[in-house]
Short mmCIF file of C-alpha atoms and ligand atoms in Angstrom, two decimals:
data_model
loop_
_atom_site.label_atom_id
_atom_site.label_comp_id
_atom_site.label_asym_id
_atom_site.label_seq_id
_atom_site.Cartn_x
_atom_site.Cartn_y
_atom_site.Cartn_z
CA UNK A 28 -207.40 14.78 -162.17
CA UNK A 29 -209.48 11.98 -160.72
CA UNK A 30 -207.89 8.56 -160.93
CA UNK A 31 -209.37 5.95 -163.24
CA UNK A 32 -211.23 3.34 -161.22
CA UNK A 33 -210.88 -0.43 -161.48
CA UNK A 34 -213.43 -2.99 -160.28
CA UNK A 35 -211.62 -6.29 -160.43
CA UNK A 36 -207.92 -6.45 -159.55
CA UNK A 37 -205.17 -7.59 -161.89
CA UNK A 38 -203.02 -10.48 -160.78
CA UNK A 39 -199.57 -8.91 -160.50
CA UNK A 40 -196.52 -11.19 -160.68
CA UNK A 41 -193.33 -9.38 -159.80
CA UNK A 42 -190.00 -10.75 -161.01
CA UNK A 43 -186.23 -10.44 -161.01
CA UNK A 44 -183.21 -8.26 -161.73
CA UNK A 45 -183.41 -5.35 -164.19
CA UNK A 46 -187.02 -6.01 -165.13
CA UNK A 47 -187.97 -5.87 -161.43
CA UNK A 48 -186.43 -2.40 -161.25
CA UNK A 49 -188.26 -1.32 -164.41
CA UNK A 50 -191.51 -2.83 -163.11
CA UNK A 51 -191.52 -0.46 -160.13
CA UNK A 52 -190.55 2.53 -162.28
CA UNK A 53 -193.42 1.89 -164.69
CA UNK A 54 -195.88 1.71 -161.82
CA UNK A 55 -194.52 4.83 -160.12
CA UNK A 56 -194.23 7.02 -163.20
CA UNK A 57 -196.95 5.87 -165.59
CA UNK A 58 -199.63 3.93 -163.74
CA UNK A 59 -200.22 4.90 -160.11
CA UNK A 60 -200.54 8.67 -160.82
CA UNK A 61 -203.44 7.92 -163.22
CA UNK A 62 -205.14 4.74 -162.08
CA UNK A 63 -206.53 3.59 -158.77
CA UNK A 64 -204.40 0.51 -159.44
CA UNK A 65 -205.88 -2.61 -157.89
CA UNK A 66 -203.73 -5.74 -157.96
CA UNK A 67 -203.39 -9.02 -156.15
CA UNK A 68 -199.64 -9.10 -155.68
CA UNK A 69 -197.41 -12.19 -155.98
CA UNK A 70 -193.67 -11.87 -155.63
CA UNK A 71 -192.21 -14.33 -158.12
CA UNK A 72 -188.70 -13.03 -157.48
CA UNK A 73 -186.32 -15.97 -157.08
CA UNK A 74 -185.76 -15.34 -153.37
CA UNK A 75 -189.46 -15.60 -152.61
CA UNK A 76 -189.90 -18.66 -154.82
CA UNK A 77 -187.12 -20.35 -152.87
CA UNK A 78 -188.62 -19.32 -149.51
CA UNK A 79 -192.04 -20.69 -150.45
CA UNK A 80 -190.68 -23.84 -152.17
CA UNK A 81 -192.15 -22.33 -155.35
CA UNK A 82 -195.72 -22.42 -153.98
CA UNK A 83 -195.99 -18.72 -154.78
CA UNK A 84 -195.84 -19.51 -158.50
CA UNK A 85 -198.65 -22.04 -158.23
CA UNK A 86 -200.72 -19.58 -156.17
CA UNK A 87 -200.19 -16.86 -158.77
CA UNK A 88 -201.36 -19.19 -161.53
CA UNK A 89 -204.42 -20.22 -159.49
CA UNK A 90 -205.23 -16.55 -158.89
CA UNK A 91 -205.06 -15.96 -162.66
CA UNK A 92 -207.74 -18.61 -163.09
CA UNK A 93 -209.83 -16.89 -160.44
CA UNK A 94 -209.50 -13.27 -161.61
CA UNK A 95 -208.96 -13.85 -165.34
CA UNK A 96 -206.16 -11.39 -166.14
CA UNK A 97 -202.53 -11.31 -164.99
CA UNK A 98 -199.43 -9.28 -165.75
CA UNK A 99 -196.02 -10.86 -165.20
CA UNK A 100 -192.51 -9.48 -164.88
CA UNK A 101 -189.60 -11.49 -166.32
CA UNK A 102 -188.21 -14.04 -163.89
CA UNK A 103 -184.99 -16.01 -163.57
CA UNK A 104 -185.18 -19.65 -164.60
CA UNK A 105 -182.56 -21.12 -162.28
CA UNK A 106 -179.56 -23.04 -163.60
CA UNK A 107 -176.55 -24.36 -161.68
CA UNK A 108 -174.96 -20.91 -161.53
CA UNK A 109 -178.15 -19.36 -160.10
CA UNK A 110 -178.46 -22.11 -157.48
CA UNK A 111 -175.07 -20.97 -156.21
CA UNK A 112 -175.68 -17.23 -156.65
CA UNK A 113 -178.97 -17.32 -154.70
CA UNK A 114 -178.05 -20.25 -152.45
CA UNK A 115 -181.23 -22.07 -153.56
CA UNK A 116 -182.76 -25.10 -151.88
CA UNK A 117 -183.17 -26.65 -155.32
CA UNK A 118 -183.15 -25.80 -159.01
CA UNK A 119 -186.77 -24.60 -159.25
CA UNK A 120 -188.56 -25.05 -162.53
CA UNK A 121 -189.22 -22.25 -164.97
CA UNK A 122 -192.14 -20.16 -163.58
CA UNK A 123 -193.45 -19.71 -167.10
CA UNK A 124 -193.54 -23.48 -167.57
CA UNK A 125 -195.38 -23.96 -164.27
CA UNK A 126 -197.95 -21.25 -165.05
CA UNK A 127 -198.45 -22.51 -168.60
CA UNK A 128 -199.07 -26.05 -167.35
CA UNK A 129 -201.66 -24.89 -164.80
CA UNK A 130 -203.50 -22.67 -167.27
CA UNK A 131 -203.10 -25.19 -170.13
CA UNK A 132 -202.34 -22.09 -172.14
CA UNK A 133 -200.93 -21.07 -175.49
CA UNK A 134 -198.35 -18.32 -175.83
CA UNK A 135 -198.90 -15.60 -178.44
CA UNK A 136 -195.91 -13.42 -179.26
CA UNK A 137 -196.34 -10.16 -181.15
CA UNK A 138 -193.94 -7.34 -182.04
CA UNK A 139 -194.56 -3.69 -181.12
CA UNK A 140 -194.12 -1.71 -184.31
CA UNK A 141 -192.67 1.80 -184.63
CA UNK A 142 -192.19 3.64 -187.91
CA UNK A 143 -188.48 4.35 -187.52
CA UNK A 144 -187.44 0.77 -186.82
CA UNK A 145 -187.90 -1.02 -190.12
CA UNK A 146 -188.31 -4.80 -190.17
CA UNK A 147 -185.66 -6.72 -192.12
CA UNK A 148 -188.49 -7.95 -194.34
CA UNK A 149 -189.51 -4.88 -196.32
CA UNK A 150 -193.11 -5.94 -196.94
CA UNK A 151 -194.01 -6.39 -193.25
CA UNK A 152 -196.16 -3.46 -192.17
CA UNK A 153 -198.29 -4.97 -189.44
CA UNK A 154 -197.37 -7.35 -186.63
CA UNK A 155 -197.16 -11.08 -187.19
CA UNK A 156 -198.20 -12.93 -184.05
CA UNK A 157 -196.85 -16.42 -183.50
CA UNK A 158 -198.81 -18.96 -181.47
CA UNK A 159 -196.72 -21.89 -180.36
CA UNK A 160 -198.21 -25.17 -179.18
CA UNK A 161 -196.50 -25.78 -175.86
CA UNK A 162 -196.95 -29.52 -175.36
CA UNK A 163 -195.26 -32.65 -176.66
CA UNK A 164 -193.50 -33.56 -179.92
CA UNK A 165 -189.70 -33.53 -179.63
CA UNK A 166 -189.90 -31.66 -176.29
CA UNK A 167 -191.20 -34.85 -174.67
CA UNK A 168 -189.45 -37.37 -176.87
CA UNK A 169 -187.69 -40.63 -176.13
CA UNK A 170 -184.48 -41.26 -178.03
CA UNK A 171 -182.14 -44.15 -178.66
CA UNK A 172 -178.73 -44.48 -180.21
CA UNK A 173 -178.52 -47.83 -181.98
CA UNK A 174 -175.07 -49.39 -181.98
CA UNK A 175 -175.60 -52.58 -183.99
CA UNK A 176 -177.77 -54.31 -186.60
CA UNK A 177 -181.36 -54.90 -185.54
CA UNK A 178 -185.06 -54.17 -185.95
CA UNK A 179 -186.74 -51.07 -184.51
CA UNK A 180 -190.50 -51.22 -183.89
CA UNK A 181 -193.19 -48.87 -182.68
CA UNK A 182 -195.36 -50.78 -180.20
CA UNK A 183 -198.58 -49.64 -178.55
CA UNK A 184 -200.14 -51.81 -175.86
CA UNK A 185 -203.74 -50.83 -175.22
CA UNK A 186 -205.35 -50.86 -171.79
CA UNK A 187 -207.44 -53.79 -173.06
CA UNK A 188 -204.31 -55.72 -174.01
CA UNK A 189 -204.57 -55.05 -177.73
CA UNK A 190 -201.11 -54.64 -179.29
CA UNK A 191 -200.36 -52.56 -182.38
CA UNK A 192 -196.91 -52.87 -184.00
CA UNK A 193 -195.17 -51.05 -186.84
CA UNK A 194 -191.66 -51.66 -188.07
CA UNK A 195 -189.75 -48.38 -188.03
CA UNK A 196 -186.58 -49.64 -189.65
CA UNK A 197 -184.40 -52.70 -190.08
CA UNK A 198 -181.03 -51.31 -189.07
CA UNK A 199 -178.05 -52.66 -191.00
CA UNK A 200 -175.69 -50.81 -188.67
CA UNK A 201 -175.50 -47.97 -186.14
CA UNK A 202 -178.11 -45.23 -186.22
CA UNK A 203 -180.56 -43.17 -184.22
CA UNK A 204 -184.21 -43.50 -183.19
CA UNK A 205 -186.87 -41.27 -181.68
CA UNK A 206 -190.39 -41.72 -180.34
CA UNK A 207 -192.70 -38.80 -179.70
CA UNK A 208 -196.35 -38.16 -178.95
CA UNK A 209 -199.09 -35.63 -178.61
CA UNK A 210 -202.61 -35.66 -177.18
CA UNK A 211 -205.90 -34.89 -178.90
CA UNK A 212 -206.96 -32.92 -175.83
CA UNK A 213 -203.87 -30.74 -175.92
CA UNK A 214 -204.20 -30.05 -179.64
CA UNK A 215 -207.86 -29.18 -179.12
CA UNK A 216 -207.01 -26.72 -176.33
CA UNK A 217 -204.36 -25.21 -178.57
CA UNK A 218 -206.86 -24.85 -181.42
CA UNK A 219 -209.42 -23.19 -179.15
CA UNK A 220 -206.88 -20.76 -177.72
CA UNK A 221 -205.85 -19.82 -181.28
CA UNK A 222 -209.38 -19.35 -182.60
CA UNK A 223 -210.43 -17.35 -179.49
CA UNK A 224 -207.39 -15.11 -179.74
CA UNK A 225 -207.97 -14.52 -183.47
CA UNK A 226 -211.53 -13.40 -182.65
CA UNK A 227 -210.23 -11.26 -179.78
CA UNK A 228 -207.74 -9.55 -182.12
CA UNK A 229 -210.00 -9.58 -185.21
CA UNK A 230 -207.16 -11.11 -187.22
CA UNK A 231 -206.94 -14.05 -189.62
CA UNK A 232 -205.54 -17.29 -188.24
CA UNK A 233 -203.03 -19.34 -190.21
CA UNK A 234 -202.05 -22.86 -189.24
CA UNK A 235 -199.37 -25.02 -190.81
CA UNK A 236 -198.01 -28.56 -190.41
CA UNK A 237 -196.41 -31.13 -192.71
CA UNK A 238 -199.48 -33.34 -193.15
CA UNK A 239 -198.49 -34.52 -196.64
CA UNK A 240 -195.48 -36.34 -195.19
CA UNK A 241 -196.83 -37.10 -191.72
CA UNK A 242 -200.17 -38.59 -192.73
CA UNK A 243 -201.28 -39.57 -189.23
CA UNK A 244 -199.34 -37.40 -186.76
CA UNK A 245 -199.47 -33.98 -188.43
CA UNK A 246 -202.70 -34.82 -190.21
CA UNK A 247 -204.39 -35.22 -186.82
CA UNK A 248 -203.39 -31.65 -185.93
CA UNK A 249 -204.92 -30.46 -189.20
CA UNK A 250 -208.13 -32.46 -188.67
CA UNK A 251 -208.62 -31.34 -185.07
CA UNK A 252 -208.19 -27.69 -186.02
CA UNK A 253 -210.72 -28.06 -188.83
CA UNK A 254 -213.26 -29.87 -186.63
CA UNK A 255 -213.00 -27.34 -183.81
CA UNK A 256 -213.27 -24.51 -186.33
CA UNK A 257 -216.34 -25.89 -188.12
CA UNK A 258 -218.10 -26.81 -184.89
CA UNK A 259 -217.36 -23.81 -182.68
CA UNK A 260 -215.87 -20.86 -184.51
CA UNK A 261 -216.81 -20.67 -188.19
CA UNK A 262 -219.93 -18.56 -187.64
CA UNK A 263 -218.08 -16.13 -185.41
CA UNK A 264 -215.23 -15.83 -187.91
CA UNK A 265 -217.73 -15.16 -190.73
CA UNK A 266 -219.48 -12.54 -188.62
CA UNK A 267 -216.17 -10.73 -188.01
CA UNK A 268 -215.02 -11.10 -191.61
CA UNK A 269 -211.85 -12.95 -190.63
CA UNK A 270 -210.50 -16.18 -192.06
CA UNK A 271 -209.02 -19.49 -190.93
CA UNK A 272 -206.37 -20.62 -193.39
CA UNK A 273 -204.51 -23.94 -193.36
CA UNK A 274 -201.41 -24.58 -195.44
CA UNK A 275 -198.23 -26.68 -195.44
CA UNK A 276 -195.41 -25.35 -193.26
CA UNK A 277 -193.04 -24.69 -196.18
CA UNK A 278 -195.76 -22.89 -198.11
CA UNK A 279 -196.59 -20.89 -194.96
CA UNK A 280 -192.97 -19.76 -194.60
CA UNK A 281 -192.93 -18.51 -198.20
CA UNK A 282 -196.26 -16.70 -197.76
CA UNK A 283 -195.25 -15.14 -194.43
CA UNK A 284 -192.15 -13.60 -195.99
CA UNK A 285 -194.16 -12.12 -198.87
CA UNK A 286 -197.05 -10.94 -196.67
CA UNK A 287 -197.65 -7.50 -195.17
CA UNK A 288 -198.37 -9.06 -191.75
CA UNK A 289 -201.43 -8.52 -189.60
CA UNK A 290 -202.31 -12.15 -188.83
CA UNK A 291 -201.75 -14.90 -186.28
CA UNK A 292 -199.64 -17.88 -187.27
CA UNK A 293 -200.26 -21.03 -185.23
CA UNK A 294 -197.30 -23.41 -185.15
CA UNK A 295 -196.56 -26.84 -183.76
CA UNK A 296 -194.14 -26.84 -180.84
CA UNK A 297 -190.85 -27.08 -182.75
CA UNK A 298 -191.97 -24.87 -185.64
CA UNK A 299 -193.08 -22.25 -183.11
CA UNK A 300 -189.78 -22.39 -181.26
CA UNK A 301 -187.85 -21.74 -184.48
CA UNK A 302 -190.25 -19.36 -186.20
CA UNK A 303 -190.83 -17.12 -183.20
CA UNK A 304 -187.13 -16.30 -182.98
CA UNK A 305 -186.99 -15.76 -186.74
CA UNK A 306 -189.98 -13.43 -186.72
CA UNK A 307 -188.82 -11.59 -183.57
CA UNK A 308 -185.36 -10.98 -185.01
CA UNK A 309 -186.72 -9.93 -188.39
CA UNK A 310 -188.98 -7.35 -186.71
CA UNK A 311 -185.95 -5.83 -185.01
CA UNK A 312 -185.65 -6.46 -181.30
CA UNK A 313 -186.65 -8.82 -178.49
CA UNK A 314 -187.06 -5.71 -176.35
CA UNK A 315 -190.04 -4.78 -178.56
CA UNK A 316 -191.82 -8.12 -178.35
CA UNK A 317 -194.81 -8.83 -176.14
CA UNK A 318 -196.14 -12.16 -175.12
CA UNK A 319 -199.54 -13.25 -173.86
CA UNK A 320 -200.54 -16.63 -172.49
CA UNK A 321 -204.18 -17.46 -173.26
CA UNK A 322 -205.97 -20.41 -171.70
CA UNK A 323 -208.76 -22.28 -173.53
CA UNK A 324 -211.16 -20.84 -170.91
CA UNK A 325 -210.09 -17.30 -171.81
CA UNK A 326 -207.68 -16.42 -168.97
CA UNK A 327 -204.93 -14.02 -169.99
CA UNK A 328 -201.39 -13.53 -168.70
CA UNK A 329 -199.35 -10.71 -170.26
CA UNK A 330 -195.57 -10.31 -170.22
CA UNK A 331 -192.51 -9.16 -172.12
CA UNK A 332 -190.85 -11.77 -174.34
CA UNK A 333 -187.34 -10.94 -173.10
CA UNK A 334 -185.67 -12.06 -169.88
CA UNK A 335 -184.49 -10.21 -166.80
CA UNK A 336 -181.63 -8.45 -168.70
CA UNK A 337 -178.98 -9.67 -166.26
CA UNK A 338 -176.04 -7.84 -167.82
CA UNK A 339 -177.75 -4.48 -167.32
CA UNK A 340 -178.74 -5.42 -163.76
CA UNK A 341 -175.12 -6.02 -162.77
CA UNK A 342 -174.32 -2.52 -164.09
CA UNK A 343 -177.27 -1.13 -162.14
CA UNK A 344 -175.95 -2.80 -158.97
CA UNK A 345 -172.64 -1.00 -159.50
CA UNK A 346 -174.58 2.26 -159.46
CA UNK A 347 -174.35 2.82 -163.22
CA UNK A 348 -177.29 4.20 -165.22
CA UNK A 349 -178.65 1.73 -167.74
CA UNK A 350 -180.53 2.33 -170.93
CA UNK A 351 -182.70 -0.77 -170.75
CA UNK A 352 -185.76 -0.76 -172.96
CA UNK A 353 -188.96 -0.89 -170.84
CA UNK A 354 -191.42 -0.97 -173.78
CA UNK A 355 -192.28 -4.67 -173.78
CA UNK A 356 -192.81 -4.62 -170.01
CA UNK A 357 -194.94 -1.48 -170.33
CA UNK A 358 -197.04 -3.17 -173.04
CA UNK A 359 -197.55 -6.15 -170.76
CA UNK A 360 -199.19 -3.73 -168.30
CA UNK A 361 -201.24 -1.92 -170.96
CA UNK A 362 -202.34 -5.24 -172.47
CA UNK A 363 -203.53 -6.48 -169.09
CA UNK A 364 -205.22 -3.18 -168.18
CA UNK A 365 -207.00 -3.01 -171.55
CA UNK A 366 -208.22 -6.60 -171.19
CA UNK A 367 -209.44 -5.85 -167.64
CA UNK A 368 -211.19 -2.75 -169.00
CA UNK A 369 -212.86 -4.74 -171.79
CA UNK A 370 -214.06 -7.47 -169.44
CA UNK A 371 -215.37 -5.02 -166.84
CA UNK A 372 -216.73 -2.55 -169.41
CA UNK A 373 -214.51 0.28 -168.15
CA UNK A 374 -214.09 2.54 -171.18
CA UNK A 375 -211.74 4.93 -169.39
CA UNK A 376 -209.36 2.13 -168.54
CA UNK A 377 -209.32 0.86 -172.13
CA UNK A 378 -208.77 4.39 -173.42
CA UNK A 379 -205.94 4.96 -170.92
CA UNK A 380 -204.15 1.75 -172.00
CA UNK A 381 -204.41 2.74 -175.67
CA UNK A 382 -203.21 6.29 -174.99
CA UNK A 383 -200.25 5.10 -172.94
CA UNK A 384 -199.17 2.77 -175.75
CA UNK A 385 -199.48 5.61 -178.24
CA UNK A 386 -197.42 7.90 -175.98
CA UNK A 387 -194.70 5.22 -175.87
CA UNK A 388 -194.54 4.62 -179.63
CA UNK A 389 -194.77 8.40 -180.29
CA UNK A 390 -191.77 8.94 -178.04
CA UNK A 391 -189.69 6.51 -180.08
CA UNK A 392 -191.01 7.79 -183.40
CA UNK A 393 -190.03 11.31 -182.32
CA UNK A 394 -186.47 10.04 -181.90
CA UNK A 395 -186.22 9.58 -178.13
CA UNK A 396 -185.23 6.01 -177.29
CA UNK A 397 -183.09 3.55 -175.35
CA UNK A 398 -179.70 2.42 -176.60
CA UNK A 399 -180.82 -0.92 -178.05
CA UNK A 400 -183.27 0.83 -180.40
CA UNK A 401 -180.86 3.61 -181.33
CA UNK A 402 -178.72 0.93 -182.98
CA UNK A 403 -181.67 -0.07 -185.19
CA UNK A 404 -183.66 3.12 -185.75
CA UNK A 405 -183.47 5.41 -188.75
CA UNK A 406 -183.31 9.21 -188.59
CA UNK A 407 -182.48 11.60 -185.75
CA UNK A 408 -182.22 10.08 -182.30
CA UNK A 409 -181.54 10.98 -178.72
CA UNK A 410 -180.43 8.13 -176.46
CA UNK A 411 -181.79 8.29 -172.91
CA UNK A 412 -181.62 6.05 -169.86
CA UNK A 413 -184.60 4.01 -168.73
CA UNK A 414 -185.96 6.53 -166.23
CA UNK A 415 -185.60 9.46 -168.63
CA UNK A 416 -187.35 7.44 -171.30
CA UNK A 417 -190.31 6.74 -169.00
CA UNK A 418 -190.41 10.46 -168.07
CA UNK A 419 -190.47 11.35 -171.78
CA UNK A 420 -193.40 8.98 -172.29
CA UNK A 421 -195.12 10.58 -169.31
CA UNK A 422 -194.64 14.08 -170.73
CA UNK A 423 -196.44 13.00 -173.91
CA UNK A 424 -199.10 11.13 -171.97
CA UNK A 425 -199.92 14.25 -169.95
CA UNK A 426 -200.42 16.24 -173.16
CA UNK A 427 -202.65 13.55 -174.63
CA UNK A 428 -205.06 13.25 -171.66
P1 NAP B 506 -182.44 -11.41 -171.72
O1 NAP B 506 -182.73 -11.01 -170.35
O2 NAP B 506 -183.58 -11.36 -172.67
O3 NAP B 506 -181.25 -10.52 -172.29
C1 NAP B 506 -180.36 -10.87 -173.29
C2 NAP B 506 -179.74 -9.64 -173.92
O4 NAP B 506 -180.69 -9.07 -174.82
C3 NAP B 506 -179.43 -8.53 -172.95
O5 NAP B 506 -178.18 -8.70 -172.33
C4 NAP B 506 -179.52 -7.31 -173.83
O6 NAP B 506 -178.41 -7.20 -174.70
C5 NAP B 506 -180.70 -7.66 -174.71
N1 NAP B 506 -181.99 -7.25 -174.15
C6 NAP B 506 -183.03 -8.05 -173.76
N2 NAP B 506 -184.03 -7.32 -173.32
C7 NAP B 506 -183.64 -6.03 -173.39
C8 NAP B 506 -184.26 -4.79 -173.06
N3 NAP B 506 -185.49 -4.75 -172.54
N4 NAP B 506 -183.56 -3.65 -173.27
C9 NAP B 506 -182.33 -3.68 -173.78
N5 NAP B 506 -181.69 -4.82 -174.13
C10 NAP B 506 -182.34 -5.97 -173.92
O7 NAP B 506 -181.89 -12.91 -171.78
P2 NAP B 506 -180.75 -13.62 -170.89
O8 NAP B 506 -179.70 -12.65 -170.49
O9 NAP B 506 -180.40 -14.82 -171.67
O10 NAP B 506 -181.51 -14.11 -169.60
C11 NAP B 506 -181.48 -13.43 -168.36
C12 NAP B 506 -182.40 -14.12 -167.38
O11 NAP B 506 -183.75 -14.01 -167.84
C13 NAP B 506 -182.14 -15.60 -167.21
O12 NAP B 506 -182.03 -15.90 -165.85
C14 NAP B 506 -183.34 -16.29 -167.82
O13 NAP B 506 -183.70 -17.44 -167.11
C15 NAP B 506 -184.42 -15.25 -167.72
N6 NAP B 506 -185.46 -15.30 -168.78
C16 NAP B 506 -186.73 -15.10 -168.37
C17 NAP B 506 -187.76 -15.06 -169.29
C18 NAP B 506 -189.16 -14.82 -168.81
O14 NAP B 506 -189.39 -14.64 -167.62
N7 NAP B 506 -190.12 -14.79 -169.67
C19 NAP B 506 -187.49 -15.18 -170.66
C20 NAP B 506 -186.15 -15.36 -171.04
C21 NAP B 506 -185.14 -15.40 -170.10
P3 NAP B 506 -177.04 -6.39 -174.37
O15 NAP B 506 -176.44 -7.09 -173.20
O16 NAP B 506 -176.28 -6.55 -175.62
O17 NAP B 506 -177.40 -4.96 -174.06
MG1 MG B 507 -186.36 -20.99 -178.55
#
């Protein structure tokens, strides 16, 4: 068979531990035999980040802006223990945070659905994708603990010297205080990323805040979304027959639980933090969750939502076989390849990505799976290790193409 050709390379960001092992296996078993795989390679493994003083991460993000589509392996975010383990020069920042800041992107997280793993919510039939705003609010707050009686005020001093003051509270005794902010520009980028992704996926977009209580802060989010929608996206949404729907966060939660899925739910930073773990858990497994970072200019970076699966890696280092689930990492690759195919009008590449995903979900639906899924799946099942699982996918892929 002739290999499928690519025109423009993918930006490939390699990573750490067990997912780094799986990364290579996926390429060897399921990609390189079929595709003339072109990538611009960046090693984001912790050792290389330390060697390059983390410049490699910045370069990888810049390359994503240049080429448009990236695929990323999970990476270690160093903590004190990792600084010791890897003898690091310093506690480097989270690569995902660095890349997100450079691309000014929004993260969309969506579950991979298989028939024999039933979501905890019986009505959910299609994926629910969560989009989390990744700037500001309590993640950039300023806090105070008040120890005595006194007056707390919110003060803004304009560049022109104008001062605006609001009393927050007259404290009669000890208490707590918090100041937080967001930026119109950041909310606008978030809105654009959400509307673009909804068009890309042909799915409705929901957005929720608490604007009835927060009449300026949350209301601004609501207003900006509406303005951006009316000005730039309404016609395109109408043409695709999809909808933009705004509701209060508590109403949204109730509707999400009763829904059958199949939409994108945009959330403010904190809501997204909480709701994405709720939705991921309710769908079954973090190992079946994909994640894509979309910039307002339409650059895409695909990855798995889980980490480097450290516990399994330590087993692997002892020479033990592990049954680590490679599906989310595989779907990061297929997502990136499909997007590359769409952008470059390469039908074969798009078809290959779709077929490979089908081969993977078929494998699980036919009862062959890794250990994590066997604990959740219904019906007959055969538990295999990671390599055997990838070989089983390959056997089905061969039959399908
Ligand atoms: P993790 O790697 O997601 O793993 C936590 C546990 O979840 C695993 O021990 C395993 O449970 C289960 N699990 C996750 N993915 C799995 C898979 N594909 N197959 C089977 N089981 C899976 O989270 P962590 O252990 O908290 O973090 C490890 C490292 O990853 C950290 O250094 C962290 O900084 C990094 N991290 C990176 C990213 C990213 O790059 N996007 C995201 C999160 C964390 P059992 O042990 O019960 O089998
Ligand atoms: Mg969280």
